[in-house]
Amino acid sequence: MLLLSAVAYTAWVLEVVLSTGLDPVQAYISELAAEDQPLGGLFRATDLAAGLCLLAAAGTALATGRAGASRRHRWALAGWSALALFGAATAADSRLPLSCTPTSDEMCAARETAGLVPATHTAHAVTSSLAMAGALAALVSLTVAARRYRWWAPVRRFGPWLLGAELLATGWSLASIAAFQAGHGTWALGAGQRLQVLLVALWLGLLALGVARSARPNPPDADGAERHGQDSDERSGDGRHRPPEPLPDRRPA
């Protein structure tokens, strides 16, 4: 589910081969799914799929306690909860599309500034903000969990680097949005957002790989015993090692 969500979340790369009429350096990613766009239905569907897959993966971890989603591992619990928020907000985002494309349509931008666009524009901004907040919280919490509890080697190794790059890309996106809303141009808003989303998708791929590896059974040692734990007859019922059996007395009577 995590891997599927990562693939669906990067469906915007199809604009490389499909004619969308939008400038990927300047346009919001959300504009690909706007109601007045010919391919809007496709991108709304992929956003919905990404959100539902994330929600299913996080919900399963929280409901079953797998992947460390327990009170004992609070960083993991917080991370999976944030991932569930990310998924729910992304799914809601797909159901609240923009009606037009403000970065490429001056009339749309003017109507948005005057508050003459549908309420879905405001709702979309809220769900988009919640989705990114959930994504950032999940990246931070689950990366910390991977390093603190020694889980998910790919996340433990590359997660901090992706997290640092994600924070920089988020800063770029927020500054660009503020500049655009203030009438100072887009500041390559589209490029910043696309980098931001791509880094999240790469991190999701690492998490999917780490969780999949941790779910595999441990291979047996050369003598056939499992590497994890010991044979049950070496332990007593309360988990403590049994004392060695005394040797029989072989002295002559």
PDB file of C-alpha atoms in Angstrom:
ATOM      1  CA  MET A   1       0.000   0.000   0.000  1.00  0.00           C
ATOM      2  CA  LEU A   2       2.819   2.386   0.827  1.00  0.00           C
ATOM      3  CA  LEU A   3       4.499   1.747  -2.506  1.00  0.00           C
ATOM      4  CA  LEU A   4       1.224   2.183  -4.398  1.00  0.00           C
ATOM      5  CA  SER A   5       0.610   5.470  -2.606  1.00  0.00           C
ATOM      6  CA  ALA A   6       4.090   6.698  -3.583  1.00  0.00           C
ATOM      7  CA  VAL A   7       3.438   5.865  -7.247  1.00  0.00           C
ATOM      8  CA  ALA A   8      -0.018   7.473  -7.275  1.00  0.00           C
ATOM      9  CA  TYR A   9       1.283  10.536  -5.440  1.00  0.00           C
ATOM     10  CA  THR A  10       3.756  11.196  -8.272  1.00  0.00           C
ATOM     11  CA  ALA A  11       1.197  10.889 -11.089  1.00  0.00           C
ATOM     12  CA  TRP A  12       1.935  14.536 -11.922  1.00  0.00           C
ATOM     13  CA  VAL A  13       5.062  13.339 -13.781  1.00  0.00           C
ATOM     14  CA  LEU A  14       2.676  12.361 -16.578  1.00  0.00           C
ATOM     15  CA  GLU A  15       2.674  16.032 -17.562  1.00  0.00           C
ATOM     16  CA  VAL A  16       6.056  15.278 -19.140  1.00  0.00           C
ATOM     17  CA  VAL A  17       4.339  13.180 -21.834  1.00  0.00           C
ATOM     18  CA  LEU A  18       0.787  14.582 -21.689  1.00  0.00           C
ATOM     19  CA  SER A  19      -0.174  18.030 -22.884  1.00  0.00           C
ATOM     20  CA  THR A  20      -1.708  19.847 -19.913  1.00  0.00           C
ATOM     21  CA  GLY A  21      -1.260  23.431 -21.065  1.00  0.00           C
ATOM     22  CA  LEU A  22       0.268  24.351 -17.688  1.00  0.00           C
ATOM     23  CA  ASP A  23       3.839  25.441 -16.966  1.00  0.00           C
ATOM     24  CA  PRO A  24       5.295  22.884 -14.507  1.00  0.00           C
ATOM     25  CA  VAL A  25       7.788  25.484 -13.234  1.00  0.00           C
ATOM     26  CA  GLN A  26       5.087  27.999 -12.319  1.00  0.00           C
ATOM     27  CA  ALA A  27       1.766  26.165 -11.805  1.00  0.00           C
ATOM     28  CA  TYR A  28       0.443  24.626  -8.607  1.00  0.00           C
ATOM     29  CA  ILE A  29       0.334  20.830  -8.784  1.00  0.00           C
ATOM     30  CA  SER A  30      -3.319  21.126  -7.713  1.00  0.00           C
ATOM     31  CA  GLU A  31      -4.071  23.000 -10.932  1.00  0.00           C
ATOM     32  CA  LEU A  32      -3.576  19.775 -12.887  1.00  0.00           C
ATOM     33  CA  ALA A  33      -6.736  18.495 -11.175  1.00  0.00           C
ATOM     34  CA  ALA A  34      -8.765  21.701 -11.589  1.00  0.00           C
ATOM     35  CA  GLU A  35     -12.325  21.340 -12.840  1.00  0.00           C
ATOM     36  CA  ASP A  36     -11.636  23.284 -16.041  1.00  0.00           C
ATOM     37  CA  GLN A  37      -8.668  21.102 -17.037  1.00  0.00           C
ATOM     38  CA  PRO A  38      -9.145  18.358 -19.646  1.00  0.00           C
ATOM     39  CA  LEU A  39      -7.135  15.832 -17.592  1.00  0.00           C
ATOM     40  CA  GLY A  40      -8.459  16.994 -14.247  1.00  0.00           C
ATOM     41  CA  GLY A  41     -10.427  13.787 -13.679  1.00  0.00           C
ATOM     42  CA  LEU A  42      -7.295  11.659 -14.099  1.00  0.00           C
ATOM     43  CA  PHE A  43      -5.276  13.605 -11.548  1.00  0.00           C
ATOM     44  CA  ARG A  44      -8.159  13.753  -9.077  1.00  0.00           C
ATOM     45  CA  ALA A  45      -8.438   9.961  -9.321  1.00  0.00           C
ATOM     46  CA  THR A  46      -4.714   9.422  -8.676  1.00  0.00           C
ATOM     47  CA  ASP A  47      -4.812  11.792  -5.690  1.00  0.00           C
ATOM     48  CA  LEU A  48      -7.766   9.863  -4.281  1.00  0.00           C
ATOM     49  CA  ALA A  49      -5.956   6.555  -4.798  1.00  0.00           C
ATOM     50  CA  ALA A  50      -2.816   7.881  -3.091  1.00  0.00           C
ATOM     51  CA  GLY A  51      -4.803   9.133  -0.110  1.00  0.00           C
ATOM     52  CA  LEU A  52      -6.787   5.926   0.332  1.00  0.00           C
ATOM     53  CA  CYS A  53      -3.660   3.738   0.065  1.00  0.00           C
ATOM     54  CA  LEU A  54      -1.908   5.851   2.703  1.00  0.00           C
ATOM     55  CA  LEU A  55      -4.937   5.721   4.961  1.00  0.00           C
ATOM     56  CA  ALA A  56      -5.173   1.938   4.570  1.00  0.00           C
ATOM     57  CA  ALA A  57      -1.460   1.406   5.310  1.00  0.00           C
ATOM     58  CA  ALA A  58      -1.435   3.687   8.349  1.00  0.00           C
ATOM     59  CA  GLY A  59      -4.785   2.402   9.596  1.00  0.00           C
ATOM     60  CA  THR A  60      -3.587  -1.199   9.397  1.00  0.00           C
ATOM     61  CA  ALA A  61      -0.419  -0.365  11.341  1.00  0.00           C
ATOM     62  CA  LEU A  62      -2.412   1.460  14.027  1.00  0.00           C
ATOM     63  CA  ALA A  63      -5.162  -1.164  14.291  1.00  0.00           C
ATOM     64  CA  THR A  64      -2.865  -4.183  14.469  1.00  0.00           C
ATOM     65  CA  GLY A  65       0.052  -2.641  16.313  1.00  0.00           C
ATOM     66  CA  ARG A  66       2.403  -3.778  13.571  1.00  0.00           C
ATOM     67  CA  ALA A  67       5.395  -1.724  12.428  1.00  0.00           C
ATOM     68  CA  GLY A  68       5.821  -0.465  15.971  1.00  0.00           C
ATOM     69  CA  ALA A  69       2.506   1.418  16.202  1.00  0.00           C
ATOM     70  CA  SER A  70       2.130   0.922  19.954  1.00  0.00           C
ATOM     71  CA  ARG A  71       2.325   2.999  23.107  1.00  0.00           C
ATOM     72  CA  ARG A  72       5.702   1.486  23.841  1.00  0.00           C
ATOM     73  CA  HIS A  73       7.114   3.079  20.677  1.00  0.00           C
ATOM     74  CA  ARG A  74       5.598   6.540  20.797  1.00  0.00           C
ATOM     75  CA  TRP A  75       7.559   7.998  17.907  1.00  0.00           C
ATOM     76  CA  ALA A  76       6.216   5.262  15.644  1.00  0.00           C
ATOM     77  CA  LEU A  77       2.686   5.699  16.970  1.00  0.00           C
ATOM     78  CA  ALA A  78       2.848   9.432  16.298  1.00  0.00           C
ATOM     79  CA  GLY A  79       4.303   8.814  12.836  1.00  0.00           C
ATOM     80  CA  TRP A  80       1.641   6.358  11.706  1.00  0.00           C
ATOM     81  CA  SER A  81      -1.076   8.667  13.078  1.00  0.00           C
ATOM     82  CA  ALA A  82       0.408  11.565  11.082  1.00  0.00           C
ATOM     83  CA  LEU A  83       0.538   9.347   7.995  1.00  0.00           C
ATOM     84  CA  ALA A  84      -3.175   8.588   8.461  1.00  0.00           C
ATOM     85  CA  LEU A  85      -3.877  12.335   8.585  1.00  0.00           C
ATOM     86  CA  PHE A  86      -1.800  12.778   5.439  1.00  0.00           C
ATOM     87  CA  GLY A  87      -3.815  10.115   3.635  1.00  0.00           C
ATOM     88  CA  ALA A  88      -7.226  11.355   4.787  1.00  0.00           C
ATOM     89  CA  ALA A  89      -6.424  14.966   3.871  1.00  0.00           C
ATOM     90  CA  THR A  90      -5.060  13.931   0.456  1.00  0.00           C
ATOM     91  CA  ALA A  91      -8.225  11.952  -0.296  1.00  0.00           C
ATOM     92  CA  ALA A  92     -10.370  14.918   0.803  1.00  0.00           C
ATOM     93  CA  ASP A  93      -8.199  17.237  -1.301  1.00  0.00           C
ATOM     94  CA  SER A  94      -9.073  15.254  -4.424  1.00  0.00           C
ATOM     95  CA  ARG A  95     -12.791  15.779  -3.765  1.00  0.00           C
ATOM     96  CA  LEU A  96     -12.358  19.567  -3.381  1.00  0.00           C
ATOM     97  CA  PRO A  97     -10.694  20.622  -6.652  1.00  0.00           C
ATOM     98  CA  LEU A  98      -9.970  24.156  -7.781  1.00  0.00           C
ATOM     99  CA  SER A  99     -12.446  25.522 -10.299  1.00  0.00           C
ATOM    100  CA  CYS A 100      -9.762  27.215 -12.420  1.00  0.00           C
ATOM    101  CA  THR A 101      -5.992  27.765 -12.629  1.00  0.00           C
ATOM    102  CA  PRO A 102      -4.904  31.027 -10.962  1.00  0.00           C
ATOM    103  CA  THR A 103      -1.214  30.876 -11.968  1.00  0.00           C
ATOM    104  CA  SER A 104      -2.013  30.757 -15.703  1.00  0.00           C
ATOM    105  CA  ASP A 105      -5.447  32.418 -15.866  1.00  0.00           C
ATOM    106  CA  GLU A 106      -5.449  36.093 -14.889  1.00  0.00           C
ATOM    107  CA  MET A 107      -9.246  36.177 -14.615  1.00  0.00           C
ATOM    108  CA  CYS A 108      -9.148  33.208 -12.236  1.00  0.00           C
ATOM    109  CA  ALA A 109      -6.465  34.916 -10.131  1.00  0.00           C
ATOM    110  CA  ALA A 110      -8.525  38.125 -10.017  1.00  0.00           C
ATOM    111  CA  ARG A 111     -11.676  36.258  -8.980  1.00  0.00           C
ATOM    112  CA  GLU A 112      -9.739  34.379  -6.306  1.00  0.00           C
ATOM    113  CA  THR A 113      -8.320  37.644  -4.918  1.00  0.00           C
ATOM    114  CA  ALA A 114     -11.822  39.176  -4.876  1.00  0.00           C
ATOM    115  CA  GLY A 115     -13.299  36.086  -3.192  1.00  0.00           C
ATOM    116  CA  LEU A 116     -15.538  35.307  -6.163  1.00  0.00           C
ATOM    117  CA  VAL A 117     -14.450  31.695  -6.601  1.00  0.00           C
ATOM    118  CA  PRO A 118     -16.329  28.695  -5.136  1.00  0.00           C
ATOM    119  CA  ALA A 119     -15.785  27.809  -1.480  1.00  0.00           C
ATOM    120  CA  THR A 120     -13.889  24.724  -2.632  1.00  0.00           C
ATOM    121  CA  HIS A 121     -10.839  26.958  -3.195  1.00  0.00           C
ATOM    122  CA  THR A 122     -10.664  27.769   0.519  1.00  0.00           C
ATOM    123  CA  ALA A 123     -11.489  24.178   1.500  1.00  0.00           C
ATOM    124  CA  HIS A 124      -8.815  22.919  -0.882  1.00  0.00           C
ATOM    125  CA  ALA A 125      -6.233  25.202   0.723  1.00  0.00           C
ATOM    126  CA  VAL A 126      -7.154  23.805   4.151  1.00  0.00           C
ATOM    127  CA  THR A 127      -6.961  20.140   3.120  1.00  0.00           C
ATOM    128  CA  SER A 128      -3.716  20.737   1.213  1.00  0.00           C
ATOM    129  CA  SER A 129      -2.180  22.357   4.293  1.00  0.00           C
ATOM    130  CA  LEU A 130      -3.336  19.474   6.507  1.00  0.00           C
ATOM    131  CA  ALA A 131      -1.937  16.940   4.043  1.00  0.00           C
ATOM    132  CA  MET A 132       1.497  18.550   3.988  1.00  0.00           C
ATOM    133  CA  ALA A 133       1.501  19.020   7.774  1.00  0.00           C
ATOM    134  CA  GLY A 134       0.696  15.311   8.167  1.00  0.00           C
ATOM    135  CA  ALA A 135       3.402  14.362   5.675  1.00  0.00           C
ATOM    136  CA  LEU A 136       6.059  16.428   7.457  1.00  0.00           C
ATOM    137  CA  ALA A 137       5.031  15.102  10.873  1.00  0.00           C
ATOM    138  CA  ALA A 138       5.194  11.529   9.545  1.00  0.00           C
ATOM    139  CA  LEU A 139       8.621  12.095   7.986  1.00  0.00           C
ATOM    140  CA  VAL A 140       9.992  13.492  11.234  1.00  0.00           C
ATOM    141  CA  SER A 141       8.398  10.956  13.593  1.00  0.00           C
ATOM    142  CA  LEU A 142       9.017   7.778  11.603  1.00  0.00           C
ATOM    143  CA  THR A 143      12.571   8.805  10.711  1.00  0.00           C
ATOM    144  CA  VAL A 144      13.289   9.398  14.406  1.00  0.00           C
ATOM    145  CA  ALA A 145      11.627   6.037  15.199  1.00  0.00           C
ATOM    146  CA  ALA A 146      13.780   4.258  12.618  1.00  0.00           C
ATOM    147  CA  ARG A 147      16.971   5.641  14.139  1.00  0.00           C
ATOM    148  CA  ARG A 148      15.968   5.358  17.793  1.00  0.00           C
ATOM    149  CA  TYR A 149      14.610   1.801  17.617  1.00  0.00           C
ATOM    150  CA  ARG A 150      17.055   0.591  14.926  1.00  0.00           C
ATOM    151  CA  TRP A 151      14.257  -0.222  12.465  1.00  0.00           C
ATOM    152  CA  TRP A 152      13.869   0.050   8.681  1.00  0.00           C
ATOM    153  CA  ALA A 153      17.462   0.325   7.492  1.00  0.00           C
ATOM    154  CA  PRO A 154      16.637   2.350   4.320  1.00  0.00           C
ATOM    155  CA  VAL A 155      14.779   4.993   6.368  1.00  0.00           C
ATOM    156  CA  ARG A 156      17.459   4.954   9.044  1.00  0.00           C
ATOM    157  CA  ARG A 157      20.178   5.542   6.464  1.00  0.00           C
ATOM    158  CA  PHE A 158      18.620   7.966   3.986  1.00  0.00           C
ATOM    159  CA  GLY A 159      15.643   9.360   5.893  1.00  0.00           C
ATOM    160  CA  PRO A 160      17.500  12.257   7.586  1.00  0.00           C
ATOM    161  CA  TRP A 161      18.863  13.470   4.242  1.00  0.00           C
ATOM    162  CA  LEU A 162      15.452  13.348   2.596  1.00  0.00           C
ATOM    163  CA  LEU A 163      13.913  15.056   5.613  1.00  0.00           C
ATOM    164  CA  GLY A 164      16.423  17.910   5.423  1.00  0.00           C
ATOM    165  CA  ALA A 165      15.803  18.347   1.691  1.00  0.00           C
ATOM    166  CA  GLU A 166      12.040  18.213   2.295  1.00  0.00           C
ATOM    167  CA  LEU A 167      12.214  21.018   4.856  1.00  0.00           C
ATOM    168  CA  LEU A 168      14.142  23.185   2.376  1.00  0.00           C
ATOM    169  CA  ALA A 169      11.655  22.426  -0.421  1.00  0.00           C
ATOM    170  CA  THR A 170       8.751  23.224   1.912  1.00  0.00           C
ATOM    171  CA  GLY A 171      10.333  26.562   2.788  1.00  0.00           C
ATOM    172  CA  TRP A 172      10.723  27.315  -0.926  1.00  0.00           C
ATOM    173  CA  SER A 173       7.072  26.416  -1.596  1.00  0.00           C
ATOM    174  CA  LEU A 174       5.722  28.503   1.282  1.00  0.00           C
ATOM    175  CA  ALA A 175       7.790  31.538   0.254  1.00  0.00           C
ATOM    176  CA  SER A 176       6.620  31.160  -3.351  1.00  0.00           C
ATOM    177  CA  ILE A 177       2.970  30.919  -2.336  1.00  0.00           C
ATOM    178  CA  ALA A 178       3.308  34.028  -0.169  1.00  0.00           C
ATOM    179  CA  ALA A 179       4.975  35.923  -3.034  1.00  0.00           C
ATOM    180  CA  PHE A 180       2.274  34.882  -5.503  1.00  0.00           C
ATOM    181  CA  GLN A 181      -0.569  35.847  -3.186  1.00  0.00           C
ATOM    182  CA  ALA A 182       1.101  39.219  -2.595  1.00  0.00           C
ATOM    183  CA  GLY A 183       1.325  39.810  -6.346  1.00  0.00           C
ATOM    184  CA  HIS A 184       5.093  39.426  -6.652  1.00  0.00           C
ATOM    185  CA  GLY A 185       5.176  36.568  -9.154  1.00  0.00           C
ATOM    186  CA  THR A 186       5.340  32.830  -8.638  1.00  0.00           C
ATOM    187  CA  TRP A 187       9.048  32.432  -7.726  1.00  0.00           C
ATOM    188  CA  ALA A 188       9.061  29.066  -9.545  1.00  0.00           C
ATOM    189  CA  LEU A 189       6.213  27.901  -7.324  1.00  0.00           C
ATOM    190  CA  GLY A 190       5.539  24.826  -9.425  1.00  0.00           C
ATOM    191  CA  ALA A 191       9.128  23.606  -9.310  1.00  0.00           C
ATOM    192  CA  GLY A 192       9.244  23.975  -5.530  1.00  0.00           C
ATOM    193  CA  GLN A 193       5.996  22.087  -5.031  1.00  0.00           C
ATOM    194  CA  ARG A 194       6.993  19.314  -7.382  1.00  0.00           C
ATOM    195  CA  LEU A 195      10.297  18.852  -5.575  1.00  0.00           C
ATOM    196  CA  GLN A 196       8.434  18.843  -2.257  1.00  0.00           C
ATOM    197  CA  VAL A 197       6.020  16.135  -3.408  1.00  0.00           C
ATOM    198  CA  LEU A 198       8.748  14.074  -5.095  1.00  0.00           C
ATOM    199  CA  LEU A 199      10.797  13.933  -1.889  1.00  0.00           C
ATOM    200  CA  VAL A 200       7.757  12.768   0.094  1.00  0.00           C
ATOM    201  CA  ALA A 201       7.148  10.025  -2.483  1.00  0.00           C
ATOM    202  CA  LEU A 202      10.790   8.894  -2.329  1.00  0.00           C
ATOM    203  CA  TRP A 203      10.579   8.737   1.461  1.00  0.00           C
ATOM    204  CA  LEU A 204       7.389   6.665   1.223  1.00  0.00           C
ATOM    205  CA  GLY A 205       9.240   4.278  -1.079  1.00  0.00           C
ATOM    206  CA  LEU A 206      12.027   3.915   1.488  1.00  0.00           C
ATOM    207  CA  LEU A 207       9.488   3.279   4.233  1.00  0.00           C
ATOM    208  CA  ALA A 208       7.730   0.654   2.108  1.00  0.00           C
ATOM    209  CA  LEU A 209      11.066  -1.096   1.481  1.00  0.00           C
ATOM    210  CA  GLY A 210      12.029  -0.974   5.155  1.00  0.00           C
ATOM    211  CA  VAL A 211       8.683  -2.301   6.389  1.00  0.00           C
ATOM    212  CA  ALA A 212       8.712  -5.084   3.776  1.00  0.00           C
ATOM    213  CA  ARG A 213      12.200  -6.180   4.802  1.00  0.00           C
ATOM    214  CA  SER A 214      11.353  -6.165   8.493  1.00  0.00           C
ATOM    215  CA  ALA A 215       8.328  -8.381   7.835  1.00  0.00           C
ATOM    216  CA  ARG A 216      10.451 -11.181   6.331  1.00  0.00           C
ATOM    217  CA  PRO A 217      11.245 -14.150   8.589  1.00  0.00           C
ATOM    218  CA  ASN A 218      14.843 -14.385   9.755  1.00  0.00           C
ATOM    219  CA  PRO A 219      16.898 -16.886   7.730  1.00  0.00           C
ATOM    220  CA  PRO A 220      18.152 -19.958   9.625  1.00  0.00           C
ATOM    221  CA  ASP A 221      21.720 -20.259  10.827  1.00  0.00           C
ATOM    222  CA  ALA A 222      24.044 -22.944   9.512  1.00  0.00           C
ATOM    223  CA  ASP A 223      22.896 -25.391  12.195  1.00  0.00           C
ATOM    224  CA  GLY A 224      19.249 -24.887  11.203  1.00  0.00           C
ATOM    225  CA  ALA A 225      18.198 -22.852  14.228  1.00  0.00           C
ATOM    226  CA  GLU A 226      16.409 -19.531  13.820  1.00  0.00           C
ATOM    227  CA  ARG A 227      18.603 -16.489  14.383  1.00  0.00           C
ATOM    228  CA  HIS A 228      15.861 -14.863  16.408  1.00  0.00           C
ATOM    229  CA  GLY A 229      15.337 -16.428  19.817  1.00  0.00           C
ATOM    230  CA  GLN A 230      16.123 -19.926  20.903  1.00  0.00           C
ATOM    231  CA  ASP A 231      14.390 -23.274  20.855  1.00  0.00           C
ATOM    232  CA  SER A 232      11.426 -23.470  23.181  1.00  0.00           C
ATOM    233  CA  ASP A 233      12.875 -26.380  25.097  1.00  0.00           C
ATOM    234  CA  GLU A 234      15.780 -24.164  26.169  1.00  0.00           C
ATOM    235  CA  ARG A 235      13.434 -21.823  27.995  1.00  0.00           C
ATOM    236  CA  SER A 236      11.056 -22.310  30.850  1.00  0.00           C
ATOM    237  CA  GLY A 237       7.465 -21.184  30.698  1.00  0.00           C
ATOM    238  CA  ASP A 238       8.238 -17.746  32.177  1.00  0.00           C
ATOM    239  CA  GLY A 239      10.862 -16.995  29.528  1.00  0.00           C
ATOM    240  CA  ARG A 240      13.933 -17.608  31.730  1.00  0.00           C
ATOM    241  CA  HIS A 241      16.637 -20.051  30.824  1.00  0.00           C
ATOM    242  CA  ARG A 242      16.323 -23.405  32.515  1.00  0.00           C
ATOM    243  CA  PRO A 243      19.294 -24.447  34.622  1.00  0.00           C
ATOM    244  CA  PRO A 244      21.363 -27.257  33.115  1.00  0.00           C
ATOM    245  CA  GLU A 245      20.313 -30.757  34.060  1.00  0.00           C
ATOM    246  CA  PRO A 246      22.713 -32.397  36.605  1.00  0.00           C
ATOM    247  CA  LEU A 247      24.854 -35.199  35.265  1.00  0.00           C
ATOM    248  CA  PRO A 248      23.965 -38.683  36.519  1.00  0.00           C
ATOM    249  CA  ASP A 249      26.100 -40.081  39.294  1.00  0.00           C
ATOM    250  CA  ARG A 250      28.276 -42.758  37.638  1.00  0.00           C
ATOM    251  CA  ARG A 251      30.455 -43.593  40.678  1.00  0.00           C
ATOM    252  CA  PRO A 252      30.586 -47.298  41.572  1.00  0.00           C
ATOM    253  CA  ALA A 253      28.372 -48.280  44.446  1.00  0.00           C
TER     254      ALA A 253
END
